């Protein structure tokens, strides 16, 4: 079974600064997907960024980028130029690549609550 | 396009009561699933379905029933609510070839 670990229950960052959220995972699969979801107080689950394990290049979406280290099974999220609207709970998630019923299931970490200080 | 719609958004139940959390999607997605979110636990899979008439258990299925009679709907039933089922429930959908899942806005359930 896959596991996802987020070791930082809470983090804080000054507005306009950069913060990195950590995520490690355990799997015996070689192909899979990794995600970062943002959950603001509205409760909505918002996909921030995704990474395909077969791609060596780290994914980037505007101010959000990841550091994907496949051998170390590490998938950290870097938020640059932090904004007040970035304050939220962030979840790291894993999904298998191959077809079959189990491949659509997401395994989530426990989350990191990010606060942004004005 | 409404996406994934969950009803109700909030619900308070008494211990032993039954209720159904509704989930509907209008994207013709084959795969639908239910997760529960508890503080410090992340989201955990309750049940999932890969198509009409096909359901299976996830990580935490006890106390919940599901059925899938149509592609669009995937209700989650609590037959006899318990305080341990106090949680936020999310429904999600996807289809083969789509990498990410679409989530509903969640239902906050309190069992007293």
PDB file of C-alpha atoms in Angstrom:
ATOM      1  CA  UNK A   1       0.000   0.000   0.000  1.00  0.00           C
ATOM      2  CA  UNK A   2       1.110   3.506  -0.715  1.00  0.00           C
ATOM      3  CA  UNK A   3       1.655   6.058   2.018  1.00  0.00           C
ATOM      4  CA  UNK A   4       2.111   9.811   1.874  1.00  0.00           C
ATOM      5  CA  UNK A   5       3.774  11.717   4.691  1.00  0.00           C
ATOM      6  CA  UNK A   6       3.665  15.440   5.332  1.00  0.00           C
ATOM      7  CA  UNK A   7       5.894  16.090   8.300  1.00  0.00           C
ATOM      8  CA  UNK A   8       4.991  19.759   8.825  1.00  0.00           C
ATOM      9  CA  UNK A   9       1.532  20.133  10.382  1.00  0.00           C
ATOM     10  CA  UNK A  10       1.853  23.920  10.288  1.00  0.00           C
ATOM     11  CA  UNK A  11       4.031  26.422   8.486  1.00  0.00           C
ATOM     12  CA  UNK A  12       4.113  30.190   8.273  1.00  0.00           C
ATOM     13  CA  UNK A  13       5.635  32.588   5.788  1.00  0.00           C
ATOM     14  CA  UNK A  14       5.919  36.327   5.471  1.00  0.00           C
ATOM     15  CA  UNK A  15       4.039  37.880   2.616  1.00  0.00           C
ATOM     16  CA  UNK A  16       6.222  38.084  -0.530  1.00  0.00           C
ATOM     17  CA  UNK A  17       8.654  35.492   0.819  1.00  0.00           C
ATOM     18  CA  UNK A  18       9.190  31.908  -0.320  1.00  0.00           C
ATOM     19  CA  UNK A  19       8.114  28.789   1.537  1.00  0.00           C
ATOM     20  CA  UNK A  20       8.631  25.095   0.878  1.00  0.00           C
ATOM     21  CA  UNK A  21       6.230  22.403   2.001  1.00  0.00           C
ATOM     22  CA  UNK A  22       7.583  18.872   2.326  1.00  0.00           C
ATOM     23  CA  UNK A  23       6.075  15.595   1.213  1.00  0.00           C
ATOM     24  CA  UNK A  24       7.499  12.101   1.089  1.00  0.00           C
ATOM     25  CA  UNK A  25       5.802   8.983  -0.138  1.00  0.00           C
ATOM     26  CA  UNK A  26       6.311   5.275  -0.246  1.00  0.00           C
ATOM     27  CA  UNK A  27       5.393   3.080  -3.170  1.00  0.00           C
ATOM     28  CA  UNK A  28       6.633   0.020  -4.995  1.00  0.00           C
ATOM     29  CA  UNK A  29       5.302   1.349  -8.298  1.00  0.00           C
ATOM     30  CA  UNK A  30       7.569   2.955 -10.867  1.00  0.00           C
ATOM     31  CA  UNK A  31       4.912   5.014 -12.615  1.00  0.00           C
ATOM     32  CA  UNK A  32       2.474   7.249 -10.753  1.00  0.00           C
ATOM     33  CA  UNK A  33       1.201  10.783 -10.331  1.00  0.00           C
ATOM     34  CA  UNK A  34       1.756  13.209  -7.510  1.00  0.00           C
ATOM     35  CA  UNK A  35      -0.386  16.224  -6.685  1.00  0.00           C
ATOM     36  CA  UNK A  36      -0.563  19.195  -4.411  1.00  0.00           C
ATOM     37  CA  UNK A  37      -4.075  20.297  -3.465  1.00  0.00           C
ATOM     38  CA  UNK A  38      -4.974  23.546  -1.731  1.00  0.00           C
ATOM     39  CA  UNK A  39      -7.927  23.713   0.628  1.00  0.00           C
ATOM     40  CA  UNK A  40      -8.879  27.259   1.677  1.00  0.00           C
ATOM     41  CA  UNK A  41     -11.415  27.926   4.439  1.00  0.00           C
ATOM     42  CA  UNK A  42     -14.165  27.509   1.830  1.00  0.00           C
ATOM     43  CA  UNK A  43     -13.353  23.769   1.954  1.00  0.00           C
ATOM     44  CA  UNK A  44     -12.999  23.486  -1.803  1.00  0.00           C
ATOM     45  CA  UNK A  45     -10.235  21.139  -2.967  1.00  0.00           C
ATOM     46  CA  UNK A  46      -8.193  23.034  -5.561  1.00  0.00           C
ATOM     47  CA  UNK A  47      -5.528  21.329  -7.630  1.00  0.00           C
ATOM     48  CA  UNK A  48      -2.356  23.412  -7.430  1.00  0.00           C
ATOM     49  CA  UNK A  49       0.122  21.353  -9.389  1.00  0.00           C
ATOM     50  CA  UNK A  50       0.736  17.811 -10.574  1.00  0.00           C
ATOM     51  CA  UNK A  51       3.771  15.762 -11.507  1.00  0.00           C
ATOM     52  CA  UNK A  52       4.005  12.654 -13.628  1.00  0.00           C
ATOM     53  CA  UNK A  53       6.682  10.371 -12.214  1.00  0.00           C
ATOM     54  CA  UNK A  54       7.956   9.469 -15.681  1.00  0.00           C
ATOM     55  CA  UNK A  55       8.807  13.113 -16.345  1.00  0.00           C
ATOM     56  CA  UNK A  56      12.171  14.235 -15.045  1.00  0.00           C
ATOM     57  CA  UNK A  57      11.382  17.925 -15.350  1.00  0.00           C
ATOM     58  CA  UNK A  58       9.876  19.503 -12.272  1.00  0.00           C
ATOM     59  CA  UNK A  59       6.390  20.912 -12.770  1.00  0.00           C
ATOM     60  CA  UNK A  60       5.795  24.656 -12.489  1.00  0.00           C
ATOM     61  CA  UNK A  61       2.563  26.644 -12.345  1.00  0.00           C
ATOM     62  CA  UNK A  62       3.178  30.374 -12.010  1.00  0.00           C
ATOM     63  CA  UNK A  63       4.403  30.960  -8.420  1.00  0.00           C
ATOM     64  CA  UNK A  64       4.158  27.268  -7.559  1.00  0.00           C
ATOM     65  CA  UNK A  65       6.849  24.758  -8.363  1.00  0.00           C
ATOM     66  CA  UNK A  66       7.825  21.328  -7.157  1.00  0.00           C
ATOM     67  CA  UNK A  67      11.092  19.599  -6.384  1.00  0.00           C
ATOM     68  CA  UNK A  68      10.500  16.006  -7.404  1.00  0.00           C
ATOM     69  CA  UNK A  69      13.194  13.572  -6.293  1.00  0.00           C
ATOM     70  CA  UNK A  70      12.050  10.156  -7.495  1.00  0.00           C
ATOM     71  CA  UNK A  71      14.856   8.134  -5.963  1.00  0.00           C
ATOM     72  CA  UNK A  72      14.337   9.793  -2.597  1.00  0.00           C
ATOM     73  CA  UNK A  73      10.538   9.604  -2.991  1.00  0.00           C
ATOM     74  CA  UNK A  74      10.269  13.251  -2.160  1.00  0.00           C
ATOM     75  CA  UNK A  75       7.849  15.806  -3.622  1.00  0.00           C
ATOM     76  CA  UNK A  76       8.104  19.272  -2.092  1.00  0.00           C
ATOM     77  CA  UNK A  77       6.082  22.340  -3.054  1.00  0.00           C
ATOM     78  CA  UNK A  78       7.695  25.751  -3.293  1.00  0.00           C
ATOM     79  CA  UNK A  79       5.525  28.844  -3.182  1.00  0.00           C
ATOM     80  CA  UNK A  80       7.295  31.991  -4.318  1.00  0.00           C
ATOM     81  CA  UNK A  81       6.204  35.570  -3.599  1.00  0.00           C
ATOM     82  CA  UNK A  82       3.658  34.323  -1.055  1.00  0.00           C
ATOM     83  CA  UNK A  83       0.329  36.107  -1.020  1.00  0.00           C
ATOM     84  CA  UNK A  84      -2.359  36.360   1.632  1.00  0.00           C
ATOM     85  CA  UNK A  85      -4.598  34.227  -0.559  1.00  0.00           C
ATOM     86  CA  UNK A  86      -2.117  31.365  -0.321  1.00  0.00           C
ATOM     87  CA  UNK A  87      -3.102  30.789   3.291  1.00  0.00           C
ATOM     88  CA  UNK A  88      -4.771  27.382   3.324  1.00  0.00           C
ATOM     89  CA  UNK A  89      -4.351  23.720   4.100  1.00  0.00           C
ATOM     90  CA  UNK A  90      -2.149  21.978   1.551  1.00  0.00           C
ATOM     91  CA  UNK A  91      -2.394  18.281   0.831  1.00  0.00           C
ATOM     92  CA  UNK A  92       0.079  16.122  -0.998  1.00  0.00           C
ATOM     93  CA  UNK A  93      -1.527  13.190  -2.846  1.00  0.00           C
ATOM     94  CA  UNK A  94      -0.461  10.112  -4.797  1.00  0.00           C
ATOM     95  CA  UNK A  95      -2.174   8.200  -7.587  1.00  0.00           C
ATOM     96  CA  UNK A  96      -1.118   5.110  -9.464  1.00  0.00           C
ATOM     97  CA  UNK A  97      -0.584   5.431 -13.199  1.00  0.00           C
ATOM     98  CA  UNK A  98      -1.726   2.108 -14.544  1.00  0.00           C
ATOM     99  CA  UNK A  99      -5.271   1.277 -15.520  1.00  0.00           C
ATOM    100  CA  UNK A 100      -7.655  -0.596 -13.280  1.00  0.00           C
ATOM    101  CA  UNK A 101     -10.031   0.360 -10.517  1.00  0.00           C
ATOM    102  CA  UNK A 102      -7.325   1.044  -7.990  1.00  0.00           C
ATOM    103  CA  UNK A 103      -5.515   3.499 -10.190  1.00  0.00           C
ATOM    104  CA  UNK A 104      -8.101   6.241  -9.623  1.00  0.00           C
ATOM    105  CA  UNK A 105      -7.785   6.244  -5.881  1.00  0.00           C
ATOM    106  CA  UNK A 106      -5.937   9.102  -4.280  1.00  0.00           C
ATOM    107  CA  UNK A 107      -3.801   8.608  -1.196  1.00  0.00           C
ATOM    108  CA  UNK A 108      -3.444  11.831   0.767  1.00  0.00           C
ATOM    109  CA  UNK A 109      -1.010  13.088   3.331  1.00  0.00           C
ATOM    110  CA  UNK A 110      -2.325  14.592   6.552  1.00  0.00           C
ATOM    111  CA  UNK A 111      -1.876  18.130   5.341  1.00  0.00           C
ATOM    112  CA  UNK A 112       0.130  21.241   6.155  1.00  0.00           C
ATOM    113  CA  UNK A 113      -1.620  24.374   7.339  1.00  0.00           C
ATOM    114  CA  UNK A 114       0.066  27.402   5.804  1.00  0.00           C
ATOM    115  CA  UNK A 115      -0.326  30.821   7.345  1.00  0.00           C
ATOM    116  CA  UNK A 116       0.782  33.964   5.523  1.00  0.00           C
ATOM    117  CA  UNK A 117       1.866  36.861   7.719  1.00  0.00           C
ATOM    118  CA  UNK A 118       1.213  40.354   6.337  1.00  0.00           C
TER     119      UNK A 118
ATOM    120  CA  UNK B   1     -21.360  22.815 -16.425  1.00  0.00           C
ATOM    121  CA  UNK B   2     -22.004  22.177 -12.737  1.00  0.00           C
ATOM    122  CA  UNK B   3     -19.173  19.658 -12.181  1.00  0.00           C
ATOM    123  CA  UNK B   4     -19.556  17.645  -8.973  1.00  0.00           C
ATOM    124  CA  UNK B   5     -22.458  18.685  -6.764  1.00  0.00           C
ATOM    125  CA  UNK B   6     -22.854  17.537  -3.181  1.00  0.00           C
ATOM    126  CA  UNK B   7     -25.927  18.030  -1.049  1.00  0.00           C
ATOM    127  CA  UNK B   8     -26.438  19.034   1.668  1.00  0.00           C
ATOM    128  CA  UNK B   9     -23.505  21.291   2.528  1.00  0.00           C
ATOM    129  CA  UNK B  10     -24.153  21.012   6.261  1.00  0.00           C
ATOM    130  CA  UNK B  11     -26.046  18.463   8.318  1.00  0.00           C
ATOM    131  CA  UNK B  12     -26.548  17.696  11.993  1.00  0.00           C
ATOM    132  CA  UNK B  13     -27.751  14.220  12.918  1.00  0.00           C
ATOM    133  CA  UNK B  14     -28.604  12.531  16.160  1.00  0.00           C
ATOM    134  CA  UNK B  15     -26.912   9.268  17.012  1.00  0.00           C
ATOM    135  CA  UNK B  16     -28.764   6.393  15.386  1.00  0.00           C
ATOM    136  CA  UNK B  17     -30.411   8.435  12.662  1.00  0.00           C
ATOM    137  CA  UNK B  18     -29.932   7.558   9.035  1.00  0.00           C
ATOM    138  CA  UNK B  19     -29.293   9.810   6.099  1.00  0.00           C
ATOM    139  CA  UNK B  20     -27.959   9.905   2.569  1.00  0.00           C
ATOM    140  CA  UNK B  21     -25.309  12.264   1.303  1.00  0.00           C
ATOM    141  CA  UNK B  22     -25.932  13.023  -2.326  1.00  0.00           C
ATOM    142  CA  UNK B  23     -23.300  13.336  -5.038  1.00  0.00           C
ATOM    143  CA  UNK B  24     -24.023  14.072  -8.679  1.00  0.00           C
ATOM    144  CA  UNK B  25     -21.764  14.863 -11.612  1.00  0.00           C
ATOM    145  CA  UNK B  26     -22.697  15.993 -15.081  1.00  0.00           C
ATOM    146  CA  UNK B  27     -19.419  15.189 -16.829  1.00  0.00           C
ATOM    147  CA  UNK B  28     -20.196  11.547 -17.651  1.00  0.00           C
ATOM    148  CA  UNK B  29     -17.306  10.428 -15.464  1.00  0.00           C
ATOM    149  CA  UNK B  30     -17.054   6.688 -14.918  1.00  0.00           C
ATOM    150  CA  UNK B  31     -15.128   6.836 -11.673  1.00  0.00           C
ATOM    151  CA  UNK B  32     -16.631   8.297  -8.515  1.00  0.00           C
ATOM    152  CA  UNK B  33     -15.469   8.098  -4.949  1.00  0.00           C
ATOM    153  CA  UNK B  34     -16.212   9.248  -1.414  1.00  0.00           C
ATOM    154  CA  UNK B  35     -13.605  10.516   1.038  1.00  0.00           C
ATOM    155  CA  UNK B  36     -13.851  11.677   4.600  1.00  0.00           C
ATOM    156  CA  UNK B  37     -11.630  14.380   6.048  1.00  0.00           C
ATOM    157  CA  UNK B  38     -10.827  14.471   9.728  1.00  0.00           C
ATOM    158  CA  UNK B  39      -8.495  16.888  11.531  1.00  0.00           C
ATOM    159  CA  UNK B  40      -4.920  15.665  11.354  1.00  0.00           C
ATOM    160  CA  UNK B  41      -5.878  12.709   9.153  1.00  0.00           C
ATOM    161  CA  UNK B  42      -6.055  14.084   5.636  1.00  0.00           C
ATOM    162  CA  UNK B  43      -8.633  12.583   3.282  1.00  0.00           C
ATOM    163  CA  UNK B  44      -9.359   8.879   3.455  1.00  0.00           C
ATOM    164  CA  UNK B  45     -11.207   6.812   0.888  1.00  0.00           C
ATOM    165  CA  UNK B  46     -14.528   5.348   2.006  1.00  0.00           C
ATOM    166  CA  UNK B  47     -16.001   3.735  -1.113  1.00  0.00           C
ATOM    167  CA  UNK B  48     -15.550   4.063  -4.826  1.00  0.00           C
ATOM    168  CA  UNK B  49     -17.229   3.065  -8.063  1.00  0.00           C
ATOM    169  CA  UNK B  50     -15.786   2.459 -11.523  1.00  0.00           C
ATOM    170  CA  UNK B  51     -19.161   2.551 -13.245  1.00  0.00           C
ATOM    171  CA  UNK B  52     -22.870   2.022 -12.833  1.00  0.00           C
ATOM    172  CA  UNK B  53     -23.538  -1.135 -10.840  1.00  0.00           C
ATOM    173  CA  UNK B  54     -19.930  -1.506  -9.642  1.00  0.00           C
ATOM    174  CA  UNK B  55     -18.764  -0.399  -6.218  1.00  0.00           C
ATOM    175  CA  UNK B  56     -15.938  -1.350  -3.896  1.00  0.00           C
ATOM    176  CA  UNK B  57     -14.618  -0.526  -0.453  1.00  0.00           C
ATOM    177  CA  UNK B  58     -11.844   1.889   0.320  1.00  0.00           C
ATOM    178  CA  UNK B  59      -9.782   2.372   3.443  1.00  0.00           C
ATOM    179  CA  UNK B  60     -12.572   3.238   5.909  1.00  0.00           C
ATOM    180  CA  UNK B  61     -15.854   1.662   4.680  1.00  0.00           C
ATOM    181  CA  UNK B  62     -17.427   0.596   7.987  1.00  0.00           C
ATOM    182  CA  UNK B  63     -20.735   2.275   8.747  1.00  0.00           C
ATOM    183  CA  UNK B  64     -21.321   3.406   5.163  1.00  0.00           C
ATOM    184  CA  UNK B  65     -23.202   1.944   2.208  1.00  0.00           C
ATOM    185  CA  UNK B  66     -23.101   2.960  -1.424  1.00  0.00           C
ATOM    186  CA  UNK B  67     -24.770   2.004  -4.671  1.00  0.00           C
ATOM    187  CA  UNK B  68     -24.441   3.298  -8.208  1.00  0.00           C
ATOM    188  CA  UNK B  69     -27.504   2.904 -10.358  1.00  0.00           C
ATOM    189  CA  UNK B  70     -26.601   5.657 -12.822  1.00  0.00           C
ATOM    190  CA  UNK B  71     -23.380   7.165 -14.128  1.00  0.00           C
ATOM    191  CA  UNK B  72     -24.327  10.554 -12.712  1.00  0.00           C
ATOM    192  CA  UNK B  73     -25.142   9.738  -9.087  1.00  0.00           C
ATOM    193  CA  UNK B  74     -23.216   8.108  -6.263  1.00  0.00           C
ATOM    194  CA  UNK B  75     -25.013   8.491  -2.910  1.00  0.00           C
ATOM    195  CA  UNK B  76     -23.410   7.653   0.415  1.00  0.00           C
ATOM    196  CA  UNK B  77     -25.697   6.194   3.068  1.00  0.00           C
ATOM    197  CA  UNK B  78     -25.259   6.242   6.813  1.00  0.00           C
ATOM    198  CA  UNK B  79     -27.664   3.653   8.192  1.00  0.00           C
ATOM    199  CA  UNK B  80     -27.158   4.418  11.889  1.00  0.00           C
ATOM    200  CA  UNK B  81     -25.075   7.514  12.467  1.00  0.00           C
ATOM    201  CA  UNK B  82     -22.424   7.505  15.171  1.00  0.00           C
ATOM    202  CA  UNK B  83     -20.430  10.412  16.644  1.00  0.00           C
ATOM    203  CA  UNK B  84     -17.304   8.877  15.063  1.00  0.00           C
ATOM    204  CA  UNK B  85     -18.819   9.713  11.693  1.00  0.00           C
ATOM    205  CA  UNK B  86     -18.626  13.421  12.403  1.00  0.00           C
ATOM    206  CA  UNK B  87     -16.465  14.594   9.536  1.00  0.00           C
ATOM    207  CA  UNK B  88     -16.311  16.480   6.259  1.00  0.00           C
ATOM    208  CA  UNK B  89     -17.234  14.294   3.323  1.00  0.00           C
ATOM    209  CA  UNK B  90     -16.009  14.810  -0.215  1.00  0.00           C
ATOM    210  CA  UNK B  91     -17.194  13.250  -3.416  1.00  0.00           C
ATOM    211  CA  UNK B  92     -14.836  13.119  -6.398  1.00  0.00           C
ATOM    212  CA  UNK B  93     -15.077  11.977  -9.995  1.00  0.00           C
ATOM    213  CA  UNK B  94     -12.755  11.164 -12.865  1.00  0.00           C
ATOM    214  CA  UNK B  95     -12.509   9.068 -16.016  1.00  0.00           C
ATOM    215  CA  UNK B  96      -9.882   7.018 -17.851  1.00  0.00           C
ATOM    216  CA  UNK B  97      -7.332   9.339 -19.369  1.00  0.00           C
ATOM    217  CA  UNK B  98      -7.999  12.159 -16.933  1.00  0.00           C
ATOM    218  CA  UNK B  99      -5.158  12.502 -14.488  1.00  0.00           C
ATOM    219  CA  UNK B 100      -6.776  14.669 -11.859  1.00  0.00           C
ATOM    220  CA  UNK B 101     -10.038  14.239  -9.995  1.00  0.00           C
ATOM    221  CA  UNK B 102     -12.849  16.754  -9.710  1.00  0.00           C
ATOM    222  CA  UNK B 103     -14.074  17.337  -6.170  1.00  0.00           C
ATOM    223  CA  UNK B 104     -17.391  18.484  -4.841  1.00  0.00           C
ATOM    224  CA  UNK B 105     -17.523  21.247  -2.252  1.00  0.00           C
ATOM    225  CA  UNK B 106     -17.933  18.861   0.633  1.00  0.00           C
ATOM    226  CA  UNK B 107     -20.563  18.118   3.255  1.00  0.00           C
ATOM    227  CA  UNK B 108     -19.882  18.903   6.897  1.00  0.00           C
ATOM    228  CA  UNK B 109     -21.677  16.299   8.993  1.00  0.00           C
ATOM    229  CA  UNK B 110     -22.015  16.493  12.754  1.00  0.00           C
ATOM    230  CA  UNK B 111     -23.430  13.566  14.715  1.00  0.00           C
ATOM    231  CA  UNK B 112     -24.502  14.426  18.253  1.00  0.00           C
TER     232      UNK B 112
END
